[in-house]
Tab-separated table of C-alpha atoms in Angstrom:
chain	number	residue	atom	x	y	z
A	1	MET	CA	0.000	0.000	0.000
A	2	LEU	CA	2.883	2.359	0.741
A	3	GLY	CA	4.420	1.564	-2.636
A	4	ASP	CA	1.097	2.110	-4.399
A	5	ALA	CA	0.620	5.456	-2.655
A	6	ASN	CA	4.085	6.632	-3.641
A	7	TRP	CA	3.558	5.590	-7.251
A	8	ARG	CA	0.386	7.697	-7.244
A	9	LEU	CA	2.378	10.646	-5.919
A	10	PHE	CA	5.055	10.081	-8.551
A	11	GLU	CA	2.394	10.104	-11.290
A	12	ARG	CA	1.220	13.485	-10.013
A	13	THR	CA	4.512	15.184	-9.081
A	14	ARG	CA	7.242	13.276	-10.991
A	15	GLU	CA	9.481	13.690	-7.958
A	16	THR	CA	12.321	11.162	-7.818
A	17	ALA	CA	11.944	10.691	-4.057
A	18	HIS	CA	8.450	9.231	-4.499
A	19	ARG	CA	9.659	6.898	-7.221
A	20	GLN	CA	12.529	5.631	-5.070
A	21	GLU	CA	10.279	5.098	-2.048
A	22	ALA	CA	7.704	3.308	-4.227
A	23	GLU	CA	10.314	0.915	-5.613
A	24	ARG	CA	11.783	0.276	-2.144
A	25	SER	CA	8.371	-0.416	-0.608
A	26	VAL	CA	7.195	-2.749	-3.371
A	27	ASP	CA	10.480	-4.671	-3.285
A	28	LYS	CA	10.042	-5.094	0.469
A	29	ALA	CA	6.469	-6.327	-0.040
A	30	PHE	CA	7.705	-9.026	-2.429
A	31	GLU	CA	10.443	-9.952	0.029
A	32	LEU	CA	7.822	-10.466	2.747
A	33	GLN	CA	5.336	-12.318	0.511
A	34	PRO	CA	6.453	-13.234	-3.038
A	35	ASP	CA	2.948	-14.147	-4.261
A	36	LEU	CA	1.086	-11.078	-2.983
A	37	PRO	CA	-1.436	-9.842	-5.624
A	38	GLU	CA	-1.389	-6.294	-4.210
A	39	ALA	CA	2.374	-6.133	-4.689
A	40	TYR	CA	2.022	-7.079	-8.356
A	41	ASN	CA	-0.718	-4.468	-8.685
A	42	ALA	CA	1.498	-1.776	-7.137
A	43	ARG	CA	4.358	-2.719	-9.461
A	44	ALA	CA	1.992	-2.531	-12.445
A	45	ARG	CA	0.973	0.979	-11.373
A	46	GLY	CA	4.642	1.949	-11.371
A	47	LEU	CA	5.185	0.502	-14.830
A	48	ILE	CA	2.208	2.502	-16.121
A	49	ALA	CA	3.676	5.651	-14.539
A	50	GLU	CA	6.956	4.993	-16.364
A	51	GLY	CA	5.267	4.354	-19.716
A	52	LEU	CA	6.151	0.633	-19.833
A	53	TYR	CA	2.655	-0.438	-20.780
A	54	GLU	CA	3.185	-3.962	-22.101
A	55	GLU	CA	5.192	-4.862	-18.989
A	56	ALA	CA	2.412	-3.314	-16.905
A	57	VAL	CA	-0.156	-5.555	-18.632
A	58	ALA	CA	1.854	-8.706	-17.878
A	59	THR	CA	2.388	-7.682	-14.253
A	60	ALA	CA	-1.264	-6.762	-13.654
A	61	GLN	CA	-2.332	-10.054	-15.236
A	62	ARG	CA	-0.223	-11.834	-12.619
A	63	ALA	CA	-2.112	-9.989	-9.871
A	64	VAL	CA	-5.561	-11.086	-11.054
A	65	LYS	CA	-4.352	-14.618	-11.773
A	66	LEU	CA	-3.313	-14.893	-8.129
A	67	ASP	CA	-6.645	-13.439	-6.964
A	68	PRO	CA	-9.446	-13.445	-9.584
A	69	GLU	CA	-11.713	-11.563	-7.135
A	70	TYR	CA	-9.262	-8.648	-6.790
A	71	ALA	CA	-11.310	-5.766	-8.212
A	72	MET	CA	-8.580	-3.116	-8.022
A	73	GLY	CA	-6.222	-5.483	-9.823
A	74	TRP	CA	-8.717	-5.790	-12.695
A	75	ALA	CA	-9.132	-2.006	-12.814
A	76	ASN	CA	-5.379	-1.513	-13.009
A	77	LEU	CA	-5.126	-4.181	-15.705
A	78	GLY	CA	-7.717	-2.178	-17.637
A	79	ARG	CA	-5.598	0.955	-17.291
A	80	ALA	CA	-2.519	-0.893	-18.556
A	81	HIS	CA	-4.405	-2.250	-21.573
A	82	GLN	CA	-5.830	1.225	-22.217
A	83	MET	CA	-2.398	2.821	-22.372
A	84	ALA	CA	-1.107	-0.030	-24.535
A	85	GLY	CA	-3.983	0.573	-26.956
A	86	ASN	CA	-5.729	-2.760	-26.281
A	87	TYR	CA	-9.365	-1.651	-26.431
A	88	ASP	CA	-11.308	-4.909	-26.023
A	89	ALA	CA	-9.120	-6.381	-23.295
A	90	GLY	CA	-9.041	-3.086	-21.404
A	91	LEU	CA	-12.799	-2.610	-21.453
A	92	GLU	CA	-13.391	-6.198	-20.340
A	93	ALA	CA	-10.957	-5.805	-17.417
A	94	ILE	CA	-12.542	-2.588	-16.137
A	95	ARG	CA	-16.054	-4.014	-16.463
A	96	THR	CA	-14.886	-7.029	-14.451
A	97	ALA	CA	-13.736	-4.643	-11.713
A	98	ILE	CA	-17.168	-2.971	-11.716
A	99	GLU	CA	-18.942	-6.339	-11.482
A	100	LEU	CA	-16.762	-7.332	-8.511
A	101	ALA	CA	-17.173	-4.006	-6.672
A	102	PRO	CA	-20.197	-2.133	-8.079
A	103	GLU	CA	-20.270	0.403	-5.218
A	104	ASN	CA	-16.661	1.560	-5.764
A	105	PHE	CA	-16.868	4.895	-7.547
A	106	GLN	CA	-13.207	4.685	-8.607
A	107	HIS	CA	-13.984	1.862	-11.027
A	108	GLN	CA	-16.550	4.066	-12.768
A	109	MET	CA	-13.844	6.734	-12.937
A	110	HIS	CA	-11.512	4.213	-14.579
A	111	LEU	CA	-14.263	3.378	-17.061
A	112	GLY	CA	-14.766	7.066	-17.837
A	113	ASN	CA	-11.021	7.561	-18.288
A	114	PHE	CA	-10.956	4.566	-20.631
A	115	PHE	CA	-13.724	5.944	-22.837
A	116	GLN	CA	-12.194	9.433	-22.735
A	117	HIS	CA	-8.839	8.024	-23.852
A	118	PHE	CA	-10.524	6.453	-26.890
A	119	ARG	CA	-12.637	9.600	-27.445
A	120	GLU	CA	-15.996	7.969	-26.821
A	121	TYR	CA	-17.326	11.005	-25.005
A	122	ASP	CA	-20.974	10.034	-24.492
A	123	GLU	CA	-19.891	6.817	-22.797
A	124	ALA	CA	-17.236	8.672	-20.787
A	125	ILE	CA	-19.612	11.230	-19.353
A	126	ALA	CA	-22.129	8.490	-18.445
A	127	ALA	CA	-19.412	6.697	-16.462
A	128	TYR	CA	-18.288	9.910	-14.710
A	129	GLU	CA	-21.898	10.730	-13.829
A	130	ALA	CA	-22.270	7.228	-12.382
A	131	ALA	CA	-19.152	7.893	-10.301
A	132	ALA	CA	-20.633	11.202	-9.089
A	133	ASP	CA	-23.869	9.403	-8.149
A	134	LEU	CA	-21.868	6.919	-6.064
A	135	LYS	CA	-19.738	9.663	-4.469
A	136	PRO	CA	-21.315	13.124	-4.877
A	137	ASP	CA	-18.488	14.798	-2.940
A	138	SER	CA	-15.773	13.582	-5.320
A	139	PRO	CA	-14.028	16.612	-6.862
A	140	MET	CA	-12.396	14.311	-9.437
A	141	ALA	CA	-15.743	13.088	-10.773
A	142	TRP	CA	-17.013	16.645	-11.357
A	143	ASN	CA	-13.674	17.703	-12.829
A	144	ASN	CA	-13.715	14.817	-15.277
A	145	ILE	CA	-17.315	15.540	-16.274
A	146	ALA	CA	-16.140	19.076	-17.038
A	147	THR	CA	-13.219	17.736	-19.081
A	148	ILE	CA	-15.659	16.010	-21.436
A	149	TYR	CA	-17.700	19.206	-21.715
A	150	LEU	CA	-14.504	21.096	-22.641
A	151	ARG	CA	-13.622	18.543	-25.302
A	152	THR	CA	-17.083	18.750	-26.821
A	153	GLY	CA	-17.335	22.552	-26.694
A	154	LYS	CA	-19.981	22.748	-23.928
A	155	LEU	CA	-18.180	25.509	-22.091
A	156	GLN	CA	-20.875	26.882	-19.790
A	157	GLU	CA	-21.705	23.356	-18.615
A	158	ALA	CA	-17.990	22.818	-17.959
A	159	ILE	CA	-17.770	25.956	-15.821
A	160	VAL	CA	-20.719	24.848	-13.657
A	161	ALA	CA	-19.158	21.399	-13.081
A	162	LEU	CA	-15.724	22.893	-12.344
A	163	GLU	CA	-17.074	25.378	-9.835
A	164	LYS	CA	-18.761	22.461	-8.064
A	165	SER	CA	-15.474	20.521	-8.091
A	166	ILE	CA	-13.536	23.468	-6.651
A	167	GLU	CA	-16.208	24.043	-4.017
A	168	ILE	CA	-15.584	20.485	-2.784
A	169	LYS	CA	-11.788	20.787	-2.987
A	170	ASP	CA	-9.502	23.312	-4.652
A	171	ARG	CA	-7.445	21.044	-6.932
A	172	ALA	CA	-4.901	22.038	-9.568
A	173	SER	CA	-6.539	20.092	-12.408
A	174	SER	CA	-9.935	21.712	-11.749
A	175	ARG	CA	-8.371	25.187	-11.644
A	176	SER	CA	-6.505	24.557	-14.874
A	177	ASN	CA	-9.636	23.264	-16.594
A	178	LEU	CA	-11.573	26.314	-15.415
A	179	GLY	CA	-8.844	28.494	-16.891
A	180	THR	CA	-9.170	26.569	-20.160
A	181	ALA	CA	-12.945	27.089	-20.204
A	182	TYR	CA	-12.458	30.862	-19.941
A	183	TYR	CA	-9.628	30.707	-22.494
A	184	MET	CA	-11.903	28.942	-24.985
A	185	LEU	CA	-14.541	31.607	-24.344
A	186	GLU	CA	-11.827	34.193	-25.207
A	187	ARG	CA	-12.067	35.615	-21.693
A	188	TYR	CA	-8.302	35.474	-21.342
A	189	GLY	CA	-7.980	37.824	-18.385
A	190	GLU	CA	-10.253	35.541	-16.371
A	191	ALA	CA	-8.231	32.469	-17.385
A	192	VAL	CA	-4.930	33.779	-15.984
A	193	PRO	CA	-5.681	33.638	-12.222
A	194	HIS	CA	-6.990	30.084	-12.494
A	195	TYR	CA	-3.872	28.919	-14.353
A	196	GLN	CA	-1.752	30.744	-11.775
A	197	ARG	CA	-3.596	28.999	-8.953
A	198	ALA	CA	-3.104	25.595	-10.620
A	199	ALA	CA	0.657	26.225	-10.896
A	200	GLU	CA	0.704	27.356	-7.263
A	201	ILE	CA	-0.996	24.146	-6.063
A	202	GLU	CA	1.218	21.834	-8.187
A	203	PRO	CA	4.356	23.818	-9.069
A	204	ASN	CA	6.117	20.821	-10.655
A	205	ASN	CA	3.450	20.240	-13.311
A	206	ALA	CA	4.606	21.491	-16.704
A	207	THR	CA	1.087	21.656	-18.139
A	208	TYR	CA	-0.087	24.300	-15.692
A	209	TRP	CA	2.900	26.544	-16.419
A	210	GLY	CA	2.475	26.049	-20.145
A	211	ASN	CA	-1.226	26.917	-20.013
A	212	LEU	CA	-0.373	30.024	-18.021
A	213	GLY	CA	2.172	30.994	-20.662
A	214	GLU	CA	-0.398	30.701	-23.446
A	215	SER	CA	-2.920	32.941	-21.692
A	216	LEU	CA	-0.214	35.501	-20.905
A	217	ARG	CA	1.019	35.511	-24.505
A	218	ILE	CA	-2.407	36.237	-25.923
A	219	LEU	CA	-2.674	39.181	-23.493
A	220	ASP	CA	0.640	40.537	-24.903
A	221	ARG	CA	2.438	39.892	-21.609
A	222	GLU	CA	5.306	38.398	-23.588
A	223	PRO	CA	8.162	38.413	-20.977
A	224	GLU	CA	5.942	36.635	-18.431
A	225	ALA	CA	4.732	34.209	-21.098
A	226	VAL	CA	8.283	33.293	-22.151
A	227	GLU	CA	9.254	32.701	-18.525
A	228	ALA	CA	6.253	30.410	-17.989
A	229	TYR	CA	6.951	28.461	-21.195
A	230	GLU	CA	10.617	27.999	-20.375
A	231	HIS	CA	9.692	26.705	-16.937
A	232	ALA	CA	7.225	24.273	-18.549
A	233	VAL	CA	9.959	23.004	-20.892
A	234	GLU	CA	12.350	22.518	-17.973
A	235	LEU	CA	9.787	20.515	-15.990
A	236	ALA	CA	8.695	18.452	-19.012
A	237	ARG	CA	12.316	17.603	-19.832
A	238	LYS	CA	12.818	16.261	-16.301
A	239	VAL	CA	9.805	13.982	-16.780
A	240	VAL	CA	11.239	12.663	-20.073
A	241	GLU	CA	14.543	11.939	-18.340
A	242	GLN	CA	12.682	9.920	-15.698
A	243	THR	CA	10.342	8.119	-18.134
A	244	PRO	CA	12.223	7.953	-21.458
A	245	LEU	CA	9.939	5.291	-22.959
A	246	ASP	CA	6.657	7.063	-22.219
A	247	PRO	CA	5.350	8.508	-25.511
A	248	GLN	CA	3.080	11.000	-23.745
A	249	SER	CA	6.024	12.479	-21.841
A	250	HIS	CA	7.758	13.161	-25.165
A	251	ARG	CA	4.536	14.607	-26.601
A	252	ARG	CA	4.168	17.038	-23.699
A	253	LEU	CA	7.806	18.125	-24.005
A	254	ALA	CA	7.250	18.664	-27.746
A	255	LEU	CA	4.214	20.817	-26.988
A	256	TRP	CA	5.983	23.149	-24.580
A	257	CYS	CA	9.066	23.346	-26.798
A	258	ALA	CA	6.719	24.382	-29.619
A	259	ARG	CA	5.056	27.008	-27.435
A	260	ALA	CA	8.512	28.323	-26.449
A	261	ARG	CA	9.368	28.371	-30.195
A	262	ASN	CA	12.191	25.870	-29.782
A	263	LEU	CA	11.114	24.143	-32.979
A	264	ASP	CA	14.068	21.755	-33.286
A	265	CYS	CA	13.258	20.300	-29.876
A	266	ALA	CA	9.543	20.186	-30.716
A	267	ALA	CA	10.105	18.332	-33.995
A	268	GLU	CA	12.507	15.828	-32.442
A	269	GLU	CA	10.248	15.026	-29.482
A	270	ALA	CA	7.068	14.815	-31.572
A	271	ALA	CA	8.761	12.439	-34.016
A	272	TYR	CA	10.005	10.222	-31.201
A	273	ALA	CA	6.576	10.160	-29.544
A	274	TYR	CA	5.112	9.048	-32.890
A	275	GLU	CA	7.740	6.333	-33.185
A	276	LEU	CA	6.726	5.011	-29.758
A	277	GLN	CA	2.944	5.259	-30.292
A	278	PRO	CA	1.999	5.880	-33.959
A	279	GLU	CA	-1.790	5.593	-33.582
A	280	ASP	CA	-2.326	8.104	-30.782
A	281	ALA	CA	-4.528	11.049	-31.822
A	282	GLN	CA	-2.810	13.551	-29.532
A	283	ILE	CA	0.643	12.609	-30.805
A	284	LEU	CA	-0.548	12.936	-34.396
A	285	LEU	CA	-1.980	16.361	-33.554
A	286	MET	CA	1.337	17.363	-31.999
A	287	ASN	CA	3.132	16.547	-35.249
A	288	ALA	CA	0.569	18.676	-37.114
A	289	ILE	CA	1.367	21.594	-34.808
A	290	VAL	CA	5.114	21.207	-35.448
A	291	CYS	CA	4.565	21.188	-39.221
A	292	CYS	CA	2.335	24.245	-39.001
A	293	LEU	CA	4.919	26.194	-36.993
A	294	ASN	CA	7.534	25.218	-39.581
A	295	ARG	CA	5.205	26.624	-42.295
A	296	ASN	CA	4.591	23.222	-43.816
A	297	GLU	CA	0.821	23.587	-44.104
A	298	PHE	CA	0.261	20.563	-46.353
A	299	GLY	CA	2.267	18.358	-44.004
A	300	ALA	CA	0.241	19.729	-41.095
A	301	LEU	CA	-3.022	18.917	-42.866
A	302	ASP	CA	-1.850	15.365	-43.482
A	303	TRP	CA	-1.025	14.844	-39.783
A	304	LEU	CA	-4.275	16.529	-38.785
A	305	GLU	CA	-6.351	14.275	-41.022
A	306	ARG	CA	-4.703	11.210	-39.479
A	307	SER	CA	-5.351	12.598	-36.006
A	308	VAL	CA	-9.063	12.970	-36.787
A	309	ARG	CA	-9.117	9.426	-38.143
A	310	PHE	CA	-7.984	8.212	-34.701
A	311	GLY	CA	-10.622	10.208	-32.843
A	312	MET	CA	-9.388	13.789	-32.388
A	313	GLY	CA	-12.411	16.054	-31.886
A	314	ARG	CA	-13.257	19.375	-33.493
A	315	ALA	CA	-13.262	21.391	-30.254
A	316	GLU	CA	-9.758	20.158	-29.382
A	317	ILE	CA	-8.464	21.192	-32.812
A	318	GLU	CA	-10.143	24.601	-32.747
A	319	MET	CA	-8.574	25.511	-29.389
A	320	GLU	CA	-5.012	24.933	-30.669
A	321	PRO	CA	-3.569	28.430	-31.181
A	322	ASP	CA	-0.680	27.207	-33.314
A	323	LEU	CA	-2.995	25.863	-36.021
A	324	THR	CA	-4.367	29.284	-36.974
A	325	ALA	CA	-2.356	29.243	-40.218
A	326	LEU	CA	-4.691	26.468	-41.421
A	327	HIS	CA	-7.900	28.422	-40.863
A	328	SER	CA	-7.990	29.569	-44.466
């Protein structure tokens, strides 16, 4: 349990100390009981955090083989399959977790995350709403409902859900999403304080600094924007160093390099992310952004078309400021 908790903290903060403590604790668990399903589950969580998805699948499968009634093990196996791109196996695993523990709201959250990952937004919001019904005071459930509204362009509905989430608990992800809702409404001045608050709550998260930089840039606060972008690049690069085989880590570094106009870095990282995971819609979109910034509009359109083919939605494309050259 201590190892699992530290892996969760590492996923959120990317701090080496949490990773080291997680590995130490899980190793000790195996030393005490070599066939412990929970230890295999904790190790699988760590492998997911490091982007080693196929290894995570094999390890999580060991957990549920040892204990077929272990609901959290099935949920984690679903997450591993999800990140590895194994749709059918992932969905079956998460639904098994729900059947074993139907009152556990977290399994509905996993189901929502699964559908969101594969851009099945109606199914995702139904799962998040089921989670909110099971646990009405869950800030994560309301935040994730809002995330779907953002991705489908339902901005006022997103704001209502995010304000409810923040009322329950002031979390960085909810603040950042609220900033994004105002950004998409072109109310940039109102977006800034929410992005600032997100970066204050979780100062080691590159995304929050990068989002802050984008809102500052559009308000012509260029020196502050550059500083925020450079900090985002620095943080994202540290994550890549810790998880070099995670394609999403490379995609995020590419994004903030692009925003900071370090286009060589952006192109290199986007290409490597694509090499690691060639059918991911977000990675394909990232390569479109790089092409657009390099004034290769036809190349950008090609990447963009492929991104749409793998599920990228219209609202997500329209909110990308670096694709404005394609608007004509």
